[in-house]
Short mmCIF file of C-alpha atoms and ligand atoms in Angstrom, two decimals:
data_model
loop_
_atom_site.label_atom_id
_atom_site.label_comp_id
_atom_site.label_asym_id
_atom_site.label_seq_id
_atom_site.Cartn_x
_atom_site.Cartn_y
_atom_site.Cartn_z
CA MET A 242 -21.87 0.55 -0.54
CA ALA A 243 -21.81 -0.67 -4.15
CA PHE A 244 -19.69 1.15 -6.68
CA THR A 245 -19.20 0.37 -10.33
CA ASN A 246 -15.82 2.04 -10.72
CA LEU A 247 -13.00 3.76 -8.86
CA GLU A 248 -14.06 7.27 -9.94
CA GLU A 249 -17.44 6.76 -8.29
CA LEU A 250 -15.77 5.53 -5.11
CA ALA A 251 -13.25 8.41 -5.13
CA ALA A 252 -16.09 10.92 -5.49
CA HIS A 253 -17.92 9.22 -2.61
CA CYS A 254 -15.00 9.60 -0.20
CA ALA A 255 -13.70 12.99 -1.44
CA ASP A 256 -15.22 14.99 1.45
CA CYS A 257 -14.83 12.28 4.08
CA GLN A 258 -15.08 13.41 7.70
CA LYS A 259 -15.42 9.94 9.24
CA CYS A 260 -12.44 10.63 11.52
CA GLU A 261 -10.51 13.61 12.88
CA LEU A 262 -7.93 13.43 10.08
CA GLY A 263 -10.54 14.96 7.80
CA LYS A 264 -9.98 18.23 9.67
CA THR A 265 -6.21 18.36 9.34
CA ARG A 266 -5.54 16.93 5.86
CA THR A 267 -4.61 19.15 2.92
CA LYS A 268 -5.64 16.58 0.31
CA LEU A 269 -7.24 13.19 0.63
CA VAL A 270 -4.96 10.58 -0.96
CA PHE A 271 -7.30 8.12 -2.63
CA GLY A 272 -4.84 5.98 -4.59
CA THR A 273 -3.29 5.95 -8.01
CA GLY A 274 -2.46 3.68 -10.91
CA ASN A 275 -4.04 1.18 -13.26
CA PRO A 276 -7.66 0.46 -12.25
CA ASN A 277 -7.24 -3.05 -13.71
CA ALA A 278 -3.86 -3.71 -12.07
CA ASP A 279 -2.81 -7.29 -11.38
CA LEU A 280 -0.44 -6.04 -8.70
CA MET A 281 -1.51 -3.72 -5.89
CA PHE A 282 0.70 -2.10 -3.24
CA ILE A 283 -0.82 -0.93 0.02
CA GLY A 284 1.14 1.35 2.35
CA GLU A 285 0.32 2.86 5.70
CA ALA A 286 -0.82 6.47 5.36
CA PRO A 287 0.07 9.59 3.39
CA GLY A 288 3.09 11.60 4.50
CA GLU A 289 3.77 15.29 4.00
CA GLN A 290 4.36 15.24 0.24
CA GLU A 291 1.41 12.92 -0.35
CA ASP A 292 -0.85 15.19 1.71
CA LEU A 293 0.23 18.16 -0.40
CA THR A 294 -0.10 16.46 -3.77
CA GLY A 295 -2.95 13.99 -3.20
CA THR A 296 -0.83 11.14 -4.64
CA PRO A 297 0.56 8.18 -2.65
CA PHE A 298 4.28 7.47 -2.39
CA VAL A 299 5.73 10.57 -4.00
CA GLY A 300 8.05 11.65 -1.15
CA ARG A 301 11.44 10.13 -0.29
CA ALA A 302 9.97 6.73 0.56
CA GLY A 303 8.02 6.78 -2.69
CA GLN A 304 11.12 7.58 -4.70
CA LEU A 305 12.84 4.60 -3.13
CA LEU A 306 9.83 2.42 -3.97
CA ASP A 307 10.10 3.62 -7.58
CA LYS A 308 13.75 2.43 -7.67
CA TYR A 309 12.74 -1.07 -6.58
CA LEU A 310 9.94 -1.19 -9.13
CA TYR A 311 12.41 -0.16 -11.83
CA ALA A 312 15.00 -2.69 -10.61
CA VAL A 313 12.60 -5.60 -11.09
CA ASP A 314 11.11 -4.28 -14.31
CA ILE A 315 7.72 -3.27 -12.99
CA ASP A 316 6.18 -0.14 -14.46
CA ARG A 317 4.59 2.07 -11.80
CA LYS A 318 1.76 2.99 -14.15
CA ASP A 319 0.77 -0.69 -14.49
CA VAL A 320 0.27 -1.23 -10.76
CA TYR A 321 -2.13 0.36 -8.29
CA ILE A 322 -0.89 2.05 -5.11
CA ALA A 323 -3.01 2.95 -2.09
CA ASN A 324 -2.76 3.18 1.69
CA ILE A 325 -4.60 1.89 4.75
CA LEU A 326 -5.46 5.52 5.60
CA LYS A 327 -6.46 8.08 3.00
CA CYS A 328 -5.46 11.07 5.12
CA ARG A 329 -2.19 12.05 6.76
CA PRO A 330 -1.86 11.58 10.50
CA PRO A 331 -0.33 14.70 12.09
CA GLN A 332 3.50 14.50 12.30
CA ASN A 333 3.28 11.14 10.50
CA ARG A 334 2.38 9.31 13.70
CA ASP A 335 1.13 5.72 13.42
CA PRO A 336 -2.54 5.40 12.44
CA LEU A 337 -4.91 4.98 15.39
CA PRO A 338 -7.10 1.84 15.35
CA ALA A 339 -10.22 4.04 15.18
CA GLU A 340 -8.81 5.83 12.11
CA GLU A 341 -8.08 2.52 10.40
CA ASP A 342 -11.57 1.27 11.25
CA ALA A 343 -13.15 4.42 9.84
CA CYS A 344 -11.17 4.21 6.60
CA ILE A 345 -10.78 0.52 5.83
CA ASP A 346 -14.05 0.05 3.95
CA TYR A 347 -12.86 2.46 1.26
CA LEU A 348 -9.82 0.26 0.72
CA ARG A 349 -11.96 -2.89 0.69
CA GLU A 350 -14.13 -1.39 -2.03
CA GLN A 351 -11.03 -0.35 -3.97
CA VAL A 352 -9.63 -3.89 -3.83
CA LYS A 353 -13.00 -5.34 -4.92
CA LEU A 354 -13.09 -3.05 -7.95
CA ILE A 355 -9.46 -3.61 -8.94
CA ARG A 356 -9.35 -7.36 -8.19
CA PRO A 357 -5.54 -7.65 -8.29
CA LYS A 358 -3.84 -11.04 -8.56
CA ILE A 359 -1.33 -10.05 -5.87
CA ILE A 360 -1.52 -7.60 -2.97
CA VAL A 361 1.75 -6.38 -1.47
CA CYS A 362 1.63 -4.75 1.95
CA LEU A 363 4.27 -2.07 2.32
CA GLY A 364 5.42 -2.34 5.93
CA ARG A 365 4.24 -3.72 9.20
CA ILE A 366 1.19 -1.54 9.79
CA SER A 367 -0.37 -2.55 6.48
CA ALA A 368 0.54 -6.24 6.98
CA MET A 369 -0.88 -6.27 10.51
CA ARG A 370 -4.14 -4.83 9.27
CA LEU A 371 -4.49 -6.84 6.08
CA ILE A 372 -2.70 -10.15 6.59
CA LYS A 373 -2.79 -10.89 10.31
CA GLU A 374 -2.74 -8.93 13.54
CA ASP A 375 0.50 -10.48 14.81
CA PHE A 376 2.43 -10.14 11.54
CA LYS A 377 6.20 -9.90 12.18
CA ILE A 378 7.77 -8.03 9.32
CA THR A 379 11.37 -9.05 10.09
CA LYS A 380 10.47 -12.77 10.09
CA GLU A 381 7.59 -12.91 7.64
CA HIS A 382 8.43 -10.43 4.88
CA GLY A 383 8.36 -12.13 1.50
CA THR A 384 6.13 -14.98 2.75
CA TRP A 385 2.96 -15.73 0.76
CA PHE A 386 -0.47 -15.77 2.37
CA GLU A 387 -3.91 -16.38 0.95
CA LYS A 388 -6.72 -14.30 2.37
CA GLY A 389 -10.18 -13.53 1.10
CA GLY A 390 -9.28 -15.02 -2.28
CA TYR A 391 -6.20 -12.83 -2.70
CA LEU A 392 -2.57 -13.81 -2.75
CA MET A 393 -0.77 -11.50 -0.36
CA THR A 394 2.71 -10.75 0.88
CA ALA A 395 4.49 -7.97 2.75
CA VAL A 396 7.81 -6.23 2.26
CA PHE A 397 9.69 -3.69 4.36
CA HIS A 398 8.28 -0.20 4.18
CA PRO A 399 10.56 1.96 2.02
CA ALA A 400 10.71 4.53 4.86
CA ALA A 401 12.09 1.77 7.10
CA LEU A 402 14.75 1.05 4.45
CA LEU A 403 15.77 4.70 4.51
CA ARG A 404 16.29 4.41 8.26
CA ASP A 405 17.95 0.98 8.10
CA PRO A 406 19.64 0.31 4.75
CA ARG A 407 20.77 -3.17 5.93
CA ARG A 408 17.33 -4.42 4.86
CA LYS A 409 17.78 -3.33 1.26
CA GLU A 410 19.06 -6.70 0.02
CA ASP A 411 16.04 -8.46 1.52
CA MET A 412 13.80 -5.93 -0.15
CA LEU A 413 15.34 -6.53 -3.56
CA GLU A 414 14.98 -10.30 -3.16
CA ASP A 415 11.35 -9.95 -2.10
CA MET A 416 10.57 -7.67 -5.01
CA LYS A 417 12.21 -10.10 -7.46
CA ARG A 418 10.05 -12.93 -6.09
CA ILE A 419 6.93 -10.81 -6.39
CA LYS A 420 7.70 -10.14 -10.04
CA GLU A 421 8.38 -13.86 -10.62
CA LYS A 422 5.07 -14.80 -9.00
CA LEU A 423 3.23 -12.23 -11.08
CA ASP A 424 4.80 -13.60 -14.27
CA GLU A 425 3.89 -17.14 -13.17
CA LEU A 426 0.26 -16.05 -12.75
CA GLY A 427 0.26 -14.41 -16.14
CA GLY A 428 -0.11 -10.94 -14.59
CA LYS A 429 1.02 -7.72 -16.16
CA ALA A 430 3.24 -5.03 -14.64
N1 URA B 228 4.26 6.18 3.37
C1 URA B 228 3.12 5.48 3.17
O1 URA B 228 2.87 4.49 3.85
N2 URA B 228 2.30 5.88 2.22
C2 URA B 228 2.54 6.94 1.43
O2 URA B 228 1.72 7.22 0.57
C3 URA B 228 3.72 7.65 1.66
C4 URA B 228 4.57 7.26 2.62
#
């Protein structure tokens, strides 16, 4: 696969049937934001609202993410947001390894085209897939890793913060550090 831009890649995966989720999705959720973003967020998989609209992080978790972006002075339209899976798993169950395997090359191509300075994994599933298999979100959130030439970190998934608001202070601290790092690197957001 060699694509010259995100539109070409999006068109390529629009009718994807590489896994069973192709049969149950309403809309494929490709990703959204600035194609030249310095900062990229990668979540787990679309939920109900994302499946209906075709846009990542627009439901309750997405609205909470928006609040953190606002709090640290990051403009959502300057970043790029995508997920490990492009289609919603039924009842929002965790992605199956076979679904991740079927989908992950699309994300790899997206990252190659965007070339962000920083990648932020939203939650454990994304961090375990992209940073390391045994990633422990409670211990390792906010820690910096370098992988494949990208600077990466993970924060709590906003849906997890809705379930357990005690993590909200940690989330704010992590987001502040991400913004600081981006500024240090001369990135825009
Ligand atoms: N949760 C995710 O991980 N991704 C979305 O797009 C929405 C909710």
